[in-house]
Amino acid sequence: KLADKEFCKKIHKILHNMKEPYKEVFTLRVFGELSFKEIGELFDKTDLWARVTYRRAKEKIVDVLDKDSSF
C-alpha cells in the first residue's frame, strides 16, 4: 500500500507541473470521471479534442515515470 501511495503522490506531482489544458483534461477525466463529451463541452471543443488531449497528457505522465528509475 505504501508503494501505491508513493506512486499516486508521484502522479500528482507530475500533474502539478503539467501545462494546461493537459493537466485539467486529465484531472477531469480521471478524478472528475467526466466523459470526453462533457470535457469537450467545458472547453468549447469536440469530444475528439478531449480524447487527444487526454491521450497526450497520459503519454507525458508515462514518459516522466519511465525516466524515473524508482518506479
PDB file of C-alpha atoms in Angstrom:
ATOM      1  CA  LYS A   1       0.000   0.000   0.000  1.00  0.00           C
ATOM      2  CA  LEU A   2       2.869   2.371   0.732  1.00  0.00           C
ATOM      3  CA  ALA A   3       4.167   1.865  -2.804  1.00  0.00           C
ATOM      4  CA  ASP A   4       0.708   2.696  -4.187  1.00  0.00           C
ATOM      5  CA  LYS A   5       0.569   5.835  -2.062  1.00  0.00           C
ATOM      6  CA  GLU A   6       4.021   6.917  -3.254  1.00  0.00           C
ATOM      7  CA  PHE A   7       3.032   6.181  -6.852  1.00  0.00           C
ATOM      8  CA  CYS A   8      -0.103   8.338  -6.522  1.00  0.00           C
ATOM      9  CA  LYS A   9       1.967  11.116  -4.977  1.00  0.00           C
ATOM     10  CA  LYS A  10       4.333  10.962  -7.951  1.00  0.00           C
ATOM     11  CA  ILE A  11       1.395  11.192 -10.393  1.00  0.00           C
ATOM     12  CA  HIS A  12       0.028  14.246  -8.580  1.00  0.00           C
ATOM     13  CA  LYS A  13       3.442  15.887  -8.655  1.00  0.00           C
ATOM     14  CA  ILE A  14       3.708  15.289 -12.398  1.00  0.00           C
ATOM     15  CA  LEU A  15       0.216  16.726 -12.880  1.00  0.00           C
ATOM     16  CA  HIS A  16       1.084  19.776 -10.799  1.00  0.00           C
ATOM     17  CA  ASN A  17       3.948  20.582 -13.182  1.00  0.00           C
ATOM     18  CA  MET A  18       1.994  19.815 -16.359  1.00  0.00           C
ATOM     19  CA  LYS A  19       0.822  22.627 -18.634  1.00  0.00           C
ATOM     20  CA  GLU A  20      -2.788  23.394 -19.400  1.00  0.00           C
ATOM     21  CA  PRO A  21      -5.025  22.098 -20.890  1.00  0.00           C
ATOM     22  CA  TYR A  22      -3.387  18.698 -20.363  1.00  0.00           C
ATOM     23  CA  LYS A  23      -3.479  18.967 -16.587  1.00  0.00           C
ATOM     24  CA  GLU A  24      -7.136  19.904 -16.399  1.00  0.00           C
ATOM     25  CA  VAL A  25      -8.347  17.444 -19.038  1.00  0.00           C
ATOM     26  CA  PHE A  26      -6.521  14.546 -17.361  1.00  0.00           C
ATOM     27  CA  THR A  27      -7.811  15.578 -13.931  1.00  0.00           C
ATOM     28  CA  LEU A  28     -11.400  15.942 -15.125  1.00  0.00           C
ATOM     29  CA  ARG A  29     -11.299  12.560 -16.840  1.00  0.00           C
ATOM     30  CA  VAL A  30      -9.589  10.548 -14.091  1.00  0.00           C
ATOM     31  CA  PHE A  31     -10.641  12.259 -10.872  1.00  0.00           C
ATOM     32  CA  GLY A  32     -13.801  14.030 -12.028  1.00  0.00           C
ATOM     33  CA  GLU A  33     -14.956  10.986 -14.029  1.00  0.00           C
ATOM     34  CA  LEU A  34     -16.319  13.201 -16.800  1.00  0.00           C
ATOM     35  CA  SER A  35     -16.917  11.840 -20.263  1.00  0.00           C
ATOM     36  CA  PHE A  36     -14.891  13.126 -23.199  1.00  0.00           C
ATOM     37  CA  LYS A  37     -18.049  14.779 -24.479  1.00  0.00           C
ATOM     38  CA  GLU A  38     -18.519  16.643 -21.183  1.00  0.00           C
ATOM     39  CA  ILE A  39     -14.873  17.724 -21.119  1.00  0.00           C
ATOM     40  CA  GLY A  40     -15.093  18.948 -24.697  1.00  0.00           C
ATOM     41  CA  GLU A  41     -18.180  20.980 -23.848  1.00  0.00           C
ATOM     42  CA  LEU A  42     -16.419  22.623 -20.890  1.00  0.00           C
ATOM     43  CA  PHE A  43     -13.655  23.815 -23.210  1.00  0.00           C
ATOM     44  CA  ASP A  44     -15.994  24.602 -26.135  1.00  0.00           C
ATOM     45  CA  LYS A  45     -14.220  21.885 -28.114  1.00  0.00           C
ATOM     46  CA  THR A  46     -15.157  18.494 -29.521  1.00  0.00           C
ATOM     47  CA  ASP A  47     -15.015  15.171 -27.729  1.00  0.00           C
ATOM     48  CA  LEU A  48     -12.249  14.193 -30.168  1.00  0.00           C
ATOM     49  CA  TRP A  49     -10.168  17.155 -28.932  1.00  0.00           C
ATOM     50  CA  ALA A  50     -10.720  15.987 -25.346  1.00  0.00           C
ATOM     51  CA  ARG A  51      -9.645  12.426 -26.250  1.00  0.00           C
ATOM     52  CA  VAL A  52      -6.463  13.580 -27.980  1.00  0.00           C
ATOM     53  CA  THR A  53      -5.586  15.996 -25.176  1.00  0.00           C
ATOM     54  CA  TYR A  54      -6.149  13.277 -22.557  1.00  0.00           C
ATOM     55  CA  ARG A  55      -4.009  10.797 -24.510  1.00  0.00           C
ATOM     56  CA  ARG A  56      -1.187  13.320 -24.814  1.00  0.00           C
ATOM     57  CA  ALA A  57      -1.351  14.084 -21.090  1.00  0.00           C
ATOM     58  CA  LYS A  58      -1.237  10.376 -20.303  1.00  0.00           C
ATOM     59  CA  GLU A  59       1.782   9.939 -22.582  1.00  0.00           C
ATOM     60  CA  LYS A  60       3.570  12.800 -20.810  1.00  0.00           C
ATOM     61  CA  ILE A  61       2.946  11.133 -17.441  1.00  0.00           C
ATOM     62  CA  VAL A  62       4.204   7.767 -18.716  1.00  0.00           C
ATOM     63  CA  ASP A  63       7.318   9.427 -20.162  1.00  0.00           C
ATOM     64  CA  VAL A  64       8.177  11.019 -16.812  1.00  0.00           C
ATOM     65  CA  LEU A  65       7.534   7.765 -14.954  1.00  0.00           C
ATOM     66  CA  ASP A  66       9.686   5.828 -17.427  1.00  0.00           C
ATOM     67  CA  LYS A  67      12.580   8.215 -16.782  1.00  0.00           C
ATOM     68  CA  ASP A  68      12.220   7.757 -13.025  1.00  0.00           C
ATOM     69  CA  SER A  69      14.008   4.502 -12.177  1.00  0.00           C
ATOM     70  CA  SER A  70      12.377   4.264  -8.738  1.00  0.00           C
ATOM     71  CA  PHE A  71       9.057   3.190 -10.312  1.00  0.00           C
TER      72      PHE A  71
END
